[in-house]
């Protein structure tokens, strides 16, 4: 395999050239590599000479100010090879063109990078008891904030008797976002996904446990790359089969990233994702009598009028309000101070699998 097969192209070469030239001038031999596996204290990295294991240079570790700056799955990094190419030291991260992030579970104000440099983000939801429109609205905010293009995959279509109704529900919650119902068991819908898995494109899958992400990886690759398990009977809750993030190359030439299931999604910061995910409410809000309308009890509120007339679902508005409040809190001075404290702890702690801050960042 070559790094070109892992997404290296002219754009990345241009980003590399200036830094690479400077390093050559200093007499330091550096090569690019892409992180294909994140295992906490170590990374698996694909380089021009093949795949190897890498870890952070001490100097780099001490210059990183928060967890969001640490290398993540999908990142292109600067490497110094050691031990005849059997080991690599990571000296830097090339600027990302997209970054999918969330806040770690619980009250800790720490950012967790789900994946980097993704072109298309598959938001996966199964057509069983896992189906949840309100949760998908939150995933869409994360996707729009990332810079990647969101695509909704409704898996396990063979288990659903009212798939058309659920697709219609999702279309109302995600106007303009491509939605595809697929069944890996029956082999239905793969042709619809071909435009997203072209050679050189990077796609990532995210969703709750048991929604079928690892099954999708195996189906699209035609191989058993990832272990899968059946969901629990009764509540369709999944077990954590994927425990770390990994990157694979598909036969079609695309690069696919599988991620552990999320039992909850706490949003990080908003970069316009809220307005894009709730574009219908944003459009209605422009017609409100007052520019600072909160869409609660104000006279002349176009959003409330839309709810009263049945044009807008009340549950969608309630989720919008809840998420808006959450994002405002995330941007508050109180939270920013907590982030500084958490960042200082991250910087001070050694990045090992057993360290306290790493346990916070790991999937639970």
mmCIF file of C-alpha atoms in Angstrom:
data_model
loop_
_atom_site.group_PDB
_atom_site.id
_atom_site.type_symbol
_atom_site.label_atom_id
_atom_site.label_comp_id
_atom_site.label_asym_id
_atom_site.label_seq_id
_atom_site.Cartn_x
_atom_site.Cartn_y
_atom_site.Cartn_z
ATOM 1 C CA UNK A 1 0.000 0.000 0.000
ATOM 2 C CA UNK A 2 1.112 3.590 -0.649
ATOM 3 C CA UNK A 3 0.252 6.794 1.150
ATOM 4 C CA UNK A 4 -1.561 7.906 -2.029
ATOM 5 C CA UNK A 5 -3.995 5.053 -1.417
ATOM 6 C CA UNK A 6 -4.555 6.501 2.046
ATOM 7 C CA UNK A 7 -5.516 9.916 0.673
ATOM 8 C CA UNK A 8 -2.192 11.674 0.095
ATOM 9 C CA UNK A 9 -2.615 14.066 -2.846
ATOM 10 C CA UNK A 10 -1.354 17.321 -4.330
ATOM 11 C CA UNK A 11 -3.185 19.391 -1.723
ATOM 12 C CA UNK A 12 -1.492 17.571 1.154
ATOM 13 C CA UNK A 13 1.848 17.708 -0.667
ATOM 14 C CA UNK A 14 1.547 21.494 -0.871
ATOM 15 C CA UNK A 15 0.823 21.716 2.866
ATOM 16 C CA UNK A 16 3.819 19.531 3.544
ATOM 17 C CA UNK A 17 6.337 21.208 1.247
ATOM 18 C CA UNK A 18 7.075 24.365 3.221
ATOM 19 C CA UNK A 19 7.529 22.596 6.554
ATOM 20 C CA UNK A 20 9.416 19.755 4.910
ATOM 21 C CA UNK A 21 11.801 22.204 3.243
ATOM 22 C CA UNK A 22 12.510 23.901 6.561
ATOM 23 C CA UNK A 23 13.224 20.580 8.223
ATOM 24 C CA UNK A 24 15.542 19.508 5.396
ATOM 25 C CA UNK A 25 17.407 22.781 5.824
ATOM 26 C CA UNK A 26 17.880 21.899 9.483
ATOM 27 C CA UNK A 27 19.253 18.501 8.486
ATOM 28 C CA UNK A 28 16.290 16.596 9.923
ATOM 29 C CA UNK A 29 14.842 13.832 7.785
ATOM 30 C CA UNK A 30 11.067 13.842 8.120
ATOM 31 C CA UNK A 31 8.380 11.932 6.217
ATOM 32 C CA UNK A 32 4.575 12.218 6.175
ATOM 33 C CA UNK A 33 2.273 9.559 7.543
ATOM 34 C CA UNK A 34 -1.431 9.099 8.238
ATOM 35 C CA UNK A 35 -2.769 7.822 11.530
ATOM 36 C CA UNK A 36 -4.717 4.615 10.861
ATOM 37 C CA UNK A 37 -5.250 3.527 14.459
ATOM 38 C CA UNK A 38 -5.460 5.342 17.801
ATOM 39 C CA UNK A 39 -4.659 3.137 20.795
ATOM 40 C CA UNK A 40 -4.128 5.769 23.463
ATOM 41 C CA UNK A 41 -0.404 5.783 24.183
ATOM 42 C CA UNK A 42 0.537 4.607 20.684
ATOM 43 C CA UNK A 43 -0.646 5.163 17.137
ATOM 44 C CA UNK A 44 -0.602 2.981 14.070
ATOM 45 C CA UNK A 45 0.675 5.060 11.138
ATOM 46 C CA UNK A 46 0.860 4.464 7.368
ATOM 47 C CA UNK A 47 4.011 5.881 5.770
ATOM 48 C CA UNK A 48 5.676 5.773 2.359
ATOM 49 C CA UNK A 49 7.545 2.653 3.500
ATOM 50 C CA UNK A 50 4.553 0.860 5.006
ATOM 51 C CA UNK A 51 2.669 0.726 8.278
ATOM 52 C CA UNK A 52 4.452 1.208 11.596
ATOM 53 C CA UNK A 53 3.868 2.186 15.215
ATOM 54 C CA UNK A 54 4.370 5.743 16.380
ATOM 55 C CA UNK A 55 4.304 7.814 19.537
ATOM 56 C CA UNK A 56 4.550 11.502 20.350
ATOM 57 C CA UNK A 57 7.895 13.214 20.626
ATOM 58 C CA UNK A 58 8.400 14.571 24.134
ATOM 59 C CA UNK A 59 8.867 18.092 22.811
ATOM 60 C CA UNK A 60 5.575 17.942 20.905
ATOM 61 C CA UNK A 61 3.680 16.557 23.893
ATOM 62 C CA UNK A 62 4.792 19.463 26.056
ATOM 63 C CA UNK A 63 3.793 22.093 23.493
ATOM 64 C CA UNK A 64 0.212 20.821 23.080
ATOM 65 C CA UNK A 65 -2.174 22.929 25.129
ATOM 66 C CA UNK A 66 -5.365 20.830 25.072
ATOM 67 C CA UNK A 67 -6.653 17.405 24.064
ATOM 68 C CA UNK A 68 -8.049 18.674 20.756
ATOM 69 C CA UNK A 69 -4.508 19.340 19.536
ATOM 70 C CA UNK A 70 -3.312 15.770 19.998
ATOM 71 C CA UNK A 71 -3.089 13.648 16.837
ATOM 72 C CA UNK A 72 -6.275 11.773 15.981
ATOM 73 C CA UNK A 73 -7.416 9.103 13.576
ATOM 74 C CA UNK A 74 -7.223 10.448 10.019
ATOM 75 C CA UNK A 75 -4.553 13.051 10.782
ATOM 76 C CA UNK A 76 -1.510 13.508 8.558
ATOM 77 C CA UNK A 77 1.555 13.807 10.778
ATOM 78 C CA UNK A 78 5.259 14.581 10.515
ATOM 79 C CA UNK A 79 7.416 11.562 11.379
ATOM 80 C CA UNK A 80 11.009 10.714 12.165
ATOM 81 C CA UNK A 81 11.684 7.031 11.532
ATOM 82 C CA UNK A 82 13.720 4.989 13.990
ATOM 83 C CA UNK A 83 14.994 1.418 14.338
ATOM 84 C CA UNK A 84 15.143 0.882 10.589
ATOM 85 C CA UNK A 85 11.547 1.955 10.046
ATOM 86 C CA UNK A 86 10.043 -0.260 12.732
ATOM 87 C CA UNK A 87 9.125 2.704 14.908
ATOM 88 C CA UNK A 88 8.217 6.363 14.309
ATOM 89 C CA UNK A 89 8.253 9.498 16.433
ATOM 90 C CA UNK A 90 5.504 12.047 15.727
ATOM 91 C CA UNK A 91 6.827 15.608 15.605
ATOM 92 C CA UNK A 92 3.795 17.510 14.302
ATOM 93 C CA UNK A 93 0.310 17.454 12.794
ATOM 94 C CA UNK A 94 -0.524 18.977 9.405
ATOM 95 C CA UNK A 95 -3.431 21.483 9.439
ATOM 96 C CA UNK A 96 -6.759 19.648 9.273
ATOM 97 C CA UNK A 97 -9.315 20.377 6.568
ATOM 98 C CA UNK A 98 -12.106 18.973 8.739
ATOM 99 C CA UNK A 99 -12.354 17.825 12.334
ATOM 100 C CA UNK A 100 -15.235 15.952 13.963
ATOM 101 C CA UNK A 101 -15.284 16.620 17.683
ATOM 102 C CA UNK A 102 -17.509 16.287 20.728
ATOM 103 C CA UNK A 103 -17.291 16.945 24.447
ATOM 104 C CA UNK A 104 -16.314 13.907 26.490
ATOM 105 C CA UNK A 105 -19.081 12.317 28.522
ATOM 106 C CA UNK A 106 -19.776 13.691 31.989
ATOM 107 C CA UNK A 107 -18.944 17.104 33.419
ATOM 108 C CA UNK A 108 -15.306 17.264 32.298
ATOM 109 C CA UNK A 109 -14.765 20.136 29.865
ATOM 110 C CA UNK A 110 -12.466 18.302 27.455
ATOM 111 C CA UNK A 111 -12.715 18.046 23.683
ATOM 112 C CA UNK A 112 -12.545 14.623 22.069
ATOM 113 C CA UNK A 113 -11.624 14.320 18.391
ATOM 114 C CA UNK A 114 -13.729 11.620 16.735
ATOM 115 C CA UNK A 115 -11.883 11.793 13.391
ATOM 116 C CA UNK A 116 -9.946 14.273 11.260
ATOM 117 C CA UNK A 117 -9.692 15.064 7.546
ATOM 118 C CA UNK A 118 -13.013 13.423 6.674
ATOM 119 C CA UNK A 119 -14.804 14.292 3.425
ATOM 120 C CA UNK A 120 -18.130 12.556 4.142
ATOM 121 C CA UNK A 121 -19.546 11.694 7.548
ATOM 122 C CA UNK A 122 -22.002 8.798 7.594
ATOM 123 C CA UNK A 123 -24.453 9.380 10.447
ATOM 124 C CA UNK A 124 -25.728 5.888 11.157
ATOM 125 C CA UNK A 125 -29.051 4.963 12.767
ATOM 126 C CA UNK A 126 -30.702 1.566 12.675
ATOM 127 C CA UNK A 127 -34.331 1.156 11.643
ATOM 128 C CA UNK A 128 -35.241 -0.579 14.905
ATOM 129 C CA UNK A 129 -35.595 0.771 18.438
ATOM 130 C CA UNK A 130 -32.324 2.661 17.871
ATOM 131 C CA UNK A 131 -34.164 5.039 15.490
ATOM 132 C CA UNK A 132 -34.297 8.486 17.075
ATOM 133 C CA UNK A 133 -34.911 11.663 15.086
ATOM 134 C CA UNK A 134 -34.072 14.016 17.949
ATOM 135 C CA UNK A 135 -30.703 12.365 18.477
ATOM 136 C CA UNK A 136 -29.964 12.621 14.761
ATOM 137 C CA UNK A 137 -30.532 16.382 14.947
ATOM 138 C CA UNK A 138 -27.634 16.553 17.417
ATOM 139 C CA UNK A 139 -25.417 14.423 15.185
ATOM 140 C CA UNK A 140 -26.170 16.789 12.318
ATOM 141 C CA UNK A 141 -24.956 19.770 14.344
ATOM 142 C CA UNK A 142 -21.692 17.949 15.025
ATOM 143 C CA UNK A 143 -21.401 17.065 11.333
ATOM 144 C CA UNK A 144 -22.051 20.585 10.024
ATOM 145 C CA UNK A 145 -19.561 22.015 12.536
ATOM 146 C CA UNK A 146 -16.892 19.567 11.380
ATOM 147 C CA UNK A 147 -16.520 20.706 7.794
ATOM 148 C CA UNK A 148 -17.416 17.236 6.487
ATOM 149 C CA UNK A 149 -20.518 16.558 4.390
ATOM 150 C CA UNK A 150 -23.199 14.678 6.370
ATOM 151 C CA UNK A 151 -25.040 11.680 4.919
ATOM 152 C CA UNK A 152 -27.613 9.760 6.957
ATOM 153 C CA UNK A 153 -27.549 5.962 6.704
ATOM 154 C CA UNK A 154 -30.594 4.103 8.004
ATOM 155 C CA UNK A 155 -29.352 0.559 8.486
ATOM 156 C CA UNK A 156 -31.127 -2.776 9.045
ATOM 157 C CA UNK A 157 -33.892 -1.869 6.604
ATOM 158 C CA UNK A 158 -34.755 -5.578 6.417
ATOM 159 C CA UNK A 159 -35.983 -5.424 10.039
ATOM 160 C CA UNK A 160 -38.350 -2.486 9.494
ATOM 161 C CA UNK A 161 -41.938 -2.761 8.254
ATOM 162 C CA UNK A 162 -42.517 1.004 8.084
ATOM 163 C CA UNK A 163 -39.215 2.142 6.563
ATOM 164 C CA UNK A 164 -40.869 4.680 4.247
ATOM 165 C CA UNK A 165 -42.563 6.393 7.196
ATOM 166 C CA UNK A 166 -39.319 6.608 9.154
ATOM 167 C CA UNK A 167 -37.429 7.908 6.127
ATOM 168 C CA UNK A 168 -40.068 10.640 5.778
ATOM 169 C CA UNK A 169 -39.630 11.534 9.479
ATOM 170 C CA UNK A 170 -35.900 11.822 9.014
ATOM 171 C CA UNK A 171 -36.266 13.919 5.862
ATOM 172 C CA UNK A 172 -38.339 16.458 7.808
ATOM 173 C CA UNK A 173 -35.621 16.632 10.480
ATOM 174 C CA UNK A 174 -32.742 16.853 7.993
ATOM 175 C CA UNK A 175 -33.857 18.930 5.007
ATOM 176 C CA UNK A 176 -31.367 18.770 2.159
ATOM 177 C CA UNK A 177 -29.237 16.010 3.727
ATOM 178 C CA UNK A 178 -28.936 12.783 1.677
ATOM 179 C CA UNK A 179 -30.685 9.876 3.397
ATOM 180 C CA UNK A 180 -30.233 6.239 2.387
ATOM 181 C CA UNK A 181 -31.938 3.150 3.804
ATOM 182 C CA UNK A 182 -29.673 0.124 3.449
ATOM 183 C CA UNK A 183 -29.537 -3.541 4.425
ATOM 184 C CA UNK A 184 -26.180 -5.277 4.648
ATOM 185 C CA UNK A 185 -27.958 -8.595 5.234
ATOM 186 C CA UNK A 186 -29.858 -8.392 1.951
ATOM 187 C CA UNK A 187 -27.177 -6.395 0.118
ATOM 188 C CA UNK A 188 -29.626 -3.569 -0.607
ATOM 189 C CA UNK A 189 -28.523 0.032 -1.149
ATOM 190 C CA UNK A 190 -24.786 -0.309 -1.711
ATOM 191 C CA UNK A 191 -25.050 1.248 -5.178
ATOM 192 C CA UNK A 192 -26.444 4.422 -3.569
ATOM 193 C CA UNK A 193 -23.261 4.792 -1.535
ATOM 194 C CA UNK A 194 -20.805 4.488 -4.416
ATOM 195 C CA UNK A 195 -20.590 8.277 -5.031
ATOM 196 C CA UNK A 196 -19.264 8.712 -1.483
ATOM 197 C CA UNK A 197 -16.623 5.970 -1.581
ATOM 198 C CA UNK A 198 -14.639 7.047 -4.619
ATOM 199 C CA UNK A 199 -10.880 6.624 -4.699
ATOM 200 C CA UNK A 200 -9.039 9.035 -2.419
ATOM 201 C CA UNK A 201 -12.148 10.092 -0.482
ATOM 202 C CA UNK A 202 -12.282 9.654 3.279
ATOM 203 C CA UNK A 203 -15.547 8.684 4.951
ATOM 204 C CA UNK A 204 -16.205 8.110 8.641
ATOM 205 C CA UNK A 205 -19.063 6.402 10.436
ATOM 206 C CA UNK A 206 -20.536 7.558 13.710
ATOM 207 C CA UNK A 207 -23.618 6.623 15.668
ATOM 208 C CA UNK A 208 -24.818 4.820 18.766
ATOM 209 C CA UNK A 209 -23.691 1.352 19.818
ATOM 210 C CA UNK A 210 -25.358 -1.413 17.844
ATOM 211 C CA UNK A 211 -26.505 0.759 14.946
ATOM 212 C CA UNK A 212 -24.464 -1.287 12.470
ATOM 213 C CA UNK A 213 -21.304 0.769 11.834
ATOM 214 C CA UNK A 214 -18.892 -2.168 11.916
ATOM 215 C CA UNK A 215 -21.272 -4.237 9.810
ATOM 216 C CA UNK A 216 -21.248 -1.389 7.276
ATOM 217 C CA UNK A 217 -17.437 -1.429 7.187
ATOM 218 C CA UNK A 218 -17.413 -5.171 6.540
ATOM 219 C CA UNK A 219 -20.164 -4.903 3.920
ATOM 220 C CA UNK A 220 -18.537 -2.058 1.996
ATOM 221 C CA UNK A 221 -15.126 -3.729 2.103
ATOM 222 C CA UNK A 222 -16.316 -7.218 1.271
ATOM 223 C CA UNK A 223 -14.185 -8.492 4.191
ATOM 224 C CA UNK A 224 -14.581 -9.126 7.901
ATOM 225 C CA UNK A 225 -12.417 -6.199 8.954
ATOM 226 C CA UNK A 226 -14.336 -5.482 12.143
ATOM 227 C CA UNK A 227 -15.846 -7.704 14.827
ATOM 228 C CA UNK A 228 -19.628 -7.421 15.122
ATOM 229 C CA UNK A 229 -22.182 -8.484 17.735
ATOM 230 C CA UNK A 230 -25.952 -8.744 17.818
ATOM 231 C CA UNK A 231 -27.848 -6.077 19.733
ATOM 232 C CA UNK A 232 -29.695 -6.959 22.914
ATOM 233 C CA UNK A 233 -33.201 -8.237 22.448
ATOM 234 C CA UNK A 234 -35.960 -6.054 23.839
ATOM 235 C CA UNK A 235 -34.344 -2.628 23.635
ATOM 236 C CA UNK A 236 -32.064 -2.919 20.568
ATOM 237 C CA UNK A 237 -29.166 -1.530 22.614
ATOM 238 C CA UNK A 238 -25.770 -2.391 21.247
ATOM 239 C CA UNK A 239 -22.658 -3.700 22.910
ATOM 240 C CA UNK A 240 -19.344 -1.894 22.430
ATOM 241 C CA UNK A 241 -17.784 -4.028 19.711
ATOM 242 C CA UNK A 242 -15.466 -1.350 18.299
ATOM 243 C CA UNK A 243 -13.312 -0.110 21.179
ATOM 244 C CA UNK A 244 -10.939 2.185 19.287
ATOM 245 C CA UNK A 245 -10.843 4.151 16.074
ATOM 246 C CA UNK A 246 -9.421 2.509 12.969
ATOM 247 C CA UNK A 247 -8.949 3.444 9.327
ATOM 248 C CA UNK A 248 -9.212 1.049 6.368
ATOM 249 C CA UNK A 249 -8.938 1.250 2.578
ATOM 250 C CA UNK A 250 -11.952 -0.054 0.635
ATOM 251 C CA UNK A 251 -11.781 -1.940 -2.690
ATOM 252 C CA UNK A 252 -13.379 1.092 -4.368
ATOM 253 C CA UNK A 253 -10.385 3.169 -3.254
ATOM 254 C CA UNK A 254 -12.071 5.143 -0.502
ATOM 255 C CA UNK A 255 -10.677 5.385 3.019
ATOM 256 C CA UNK A 256 -13.170 4.514 5.758
ATOM 257 C CA UNK A 257 -12.928 5.259 9.489
ATOM 258 C CA UNK A 258 -14.863 3.205 12.024
ATOM 259 C CA UNK A 259 -15.431 4.701 15.470
ATOM 260 C CA UNK A 260 -16.752 3.340 18.788
ATOM 261 C CA UNK A 261 -20.451 3.758 19.422
ATOM 262 C CA UNK A 262 -21.624 6.748 21.440
ATOM 263 C CA UNK A 263 -24.020 6.244 24.325
ATOM 264 C CA UNK A 264 -24.478 9.999 24.438
ATOM 265 C CA UNK A 265 -23.414 12.933 22.309
ATOM 266 C CA UNK A 266 -22.450 16.108 24.108
ATOM 267 C CA UNK A 267 -21.672 18.869 21.647
ATOM 268 C CA UNK A 268 -18.447 20.865 21.817
ATOM 269 C CA UNK A 269 -18.621 24.328 20.220
ATOM 270 C CA UNK A 270 -20.941 25.665 17.540
ATOM 271 C CA UNK A 271 -19.534 27.002 14.288
ATOM 272 C CA UNK A 272 -22.834 27.537 12.502
ATOM 273 C CA UNK A 273 -23.910 23.915 12.780
ATOM 274 C CA UNK A 274 -27.017 24.712 14.826
ATOM 275 C CA UNK A 275 -28.445 27.026 12.164
ATOM 276 C CA UNK A 276 -27.614 24.542 9.405
ATOM 277 C CA UNK A 277 -29.125 21.574 11.230
ATOM 278 C CA UNK A 278 -32.238 23.602 12.072
ATOM 279 C CA UNK A 279 -32.338 25.575 8.839
ATOM 280 C CA UNK A 280 -36.145 25.610 8.748
ATOM 281 C CA UNK A 281 -36.319 27.264 12.170
ATOM 282 C CA UNK A 282 -33.618 29.763 11.220
ATOM 283 C CA UNK A 283 -35.596 30.708 8.103
ATOM 284 C CA UNK A 284 -38.807 31.110 10.085
ATOM 285 C CA UNK A 285 -36.999 33.174 12.734
ATOM 286 C CA UNK A 286 -36.118 35.751 10.084
ATOM 287 C CA UNK A 287 -39.844 36.486 9.828
ATOM 288 C CA UNK A 288 -40.370 37.074 13.568
ATOM 289 C CA UNK A 289 -41.500 40.534 14.626
ATOM 290 C CA UNK A 290 -38.578 40.945 17.031
ATOM 291 C CA UNK A 291 -34.997 40.291 15.978
ATOM 292 C CA UNK A 292 -34.137 38.882 19.428
ATOM 293 C CA UNK A 293 -37.188 36.621 19.553
ATOM 294 C CA UNK A 294 -36.617 33.500 21.695
ATOM 295 C CA UNK A 295 -39.589 31.662 20.155
ATOM 296 C CA UNK A 296 -41.214 31.068 23.517
ATOM 297 C CA UNK A 297 -44.170 33.420 24.147
ATOM 298 C CA UNK A 298 -43.422 36.497 22.044
ATOM 299 C CA UNK A 299 -46.099 38.112 19.904
ATOM 300 C CA UNK A 300 -45.484 37.944 16.185
ATOM 301 C CA UNK A 301 -43.248 34.876 16.479
ATOM 302 C CA UNK A 302 -43.221 33.142 13.105
ATOM 303 C CA UNK A 303 -41.741 29.999 14.640
ATOM 304 C CA UNK A 304 -44.567 29.583 17.151
ATOM 305 C CA UNK A 305 -47.098 30.292 14.414
ATOM 306 C CA UNK A 306 -45.554 27.500 12.350
ATOM 307 C CA UNK A 307 -45.922 25.117 15.299
ATOM 308 C CA UNK A 308 -49.546 26.151 15.840
ATOM 309 C CA UNK A 309 -50.374 25.588 12.181
ATOM 310 C CA UNK A 310 -48.642 22.199 12.061
ATOM 311 C CA UNK A 311 -45.909 23.333 9.660
ATOM 312 C CA UNK A 312 -43.210 22.798 12.323
ATOM 313 C CA UNK A 313 -43.182 19.894 14.773
ATOM 314 C CA UNK A 314 -43.223 21.079 18.384
ATOM 315 C CA UNK A 315 -40.703 18.404 19.448
ATOM 316 C CA UNK A 316 -38.255 19.783 16.902
ATOM 317 C CA UNK A 317 -38.579 23.285 18.345
ATOM 318 C CA UNK A 318 -38.125 21.969 21.888
ATOM 319 C CA UNK A 319 -34.955 20.154 20.852
ATOM 320 C CA UNK A 320 -33.721 23.321 19.144
ATOM 321 C CA UNK A 321 -34.228 25.337 22.334
ATOM 322 C CA UNK A 322 -32.534 22.699 24.476
ATOM 323 C CA UNK A 323 -29.537 22.427 22.166
ATOM 324 C CA UNK A 324 -29.227 26.187 21.782
ATOM 325 C CA UNK A 325 -29.139 26.557 25.575
ATOM 326 C CA UNK A 326 -26.497 23.826 25.826
ATOM 327 C CA UNK A 327 -24.267 25.479 23.232
ATOM 328 C CA UNK A 328 -24.603 28.876 24.896
ATOM 329 C CA UNK A 329 -23.442 27.333 28.160
ATOM 330 C CA UNK A 330 -20.526 25.675 26.361
ATOM 331 C CA UNK A 331 -19.458 29.137 25.190
ATOM 332 C CA UNK A 332 -19.828 30.758 28.611
ATOM 333 C CA UNK A 333 -16.961 32.182 30.685
ATOM 334 C CA UNK A 334 -17.544 29.515 33.329
ATOM 335 C CA UNK A 335 -16.984 26.702 30.857
ATOM 336 C CA UNK A 336 -13.977 28.416 29.282
ATOM 337 C CA UNK A 337 -12.320 28.560 32.699
ATOM 338 C CA UNK A 338 -13.048 24.848 33.260
ATOM 339 C CA UNK A 339 -11.458 24.119 29.896
ATOM 340 C CA UNK A 340 -8.283 25.945 30.905
ATOM 341 C CA UNK A 341 -8.106 23.846 34.059
ATOM 342 C CA UNK A 342 -8.726 20.623 32.141
ATOM 343 C CA UNK A 343 -6.152 21.599 29.490
ATOM 344 C CA UNK A 344 -3.530 22.183 32.162
ATOM 345 C CA UNK A 345 -4.232 18.720 33.592
ATOM 346 C CA UNK A 346 -3.952 17.156 30.128
ATOM 347 C CA UNK A 347 -0.640 18.869 29.486
ATOM 348 C CA UNK A 348 0.782 17.839 32.850
ATOM 349 C CA UNK A 349 -0.272 14.184 32.665
ATOM 350 C CA UNK A 350 1.703 11.568 30.702
ATOM 351 C CA UNK A 351 -0.319 10.253 27.773
ATOM 352 C CA UNK A 352 -0.571 6.602 28.719
ATOM 353 C CA UNK A 353 -3.473 4.203 28.630
ATOM 354 C CA UNK A 354 -3.635 4.205 32.445
ATOM 355 C CA UNK A 355 -3.458 7.954 32.985
ATOM 356 C CA UNK A 356 -6.473 9.678 34.482
ATOM 357 C CA UNK A 357 -7.142 12.047 31.620
ATOM 358 C CA UNK A 358 -6.811 9.285 29.027
ATOM 359 C CA UNK A 359 -9.480 7.265 30.829
ATOM 360 C CA UNK A 360 -11.757 10.285 30.500
ATOM 361 C CA UNK A 361 -11.125 10.479 26.777
ATOM 362 C CA UNK A 362 -11.526 6.759 26.135
ATOM 363 C CA UNK A 363 -14.936 5.430 25.098
ATOM 364 C CA UNK A 364 -16.853 4.234 28.099
#
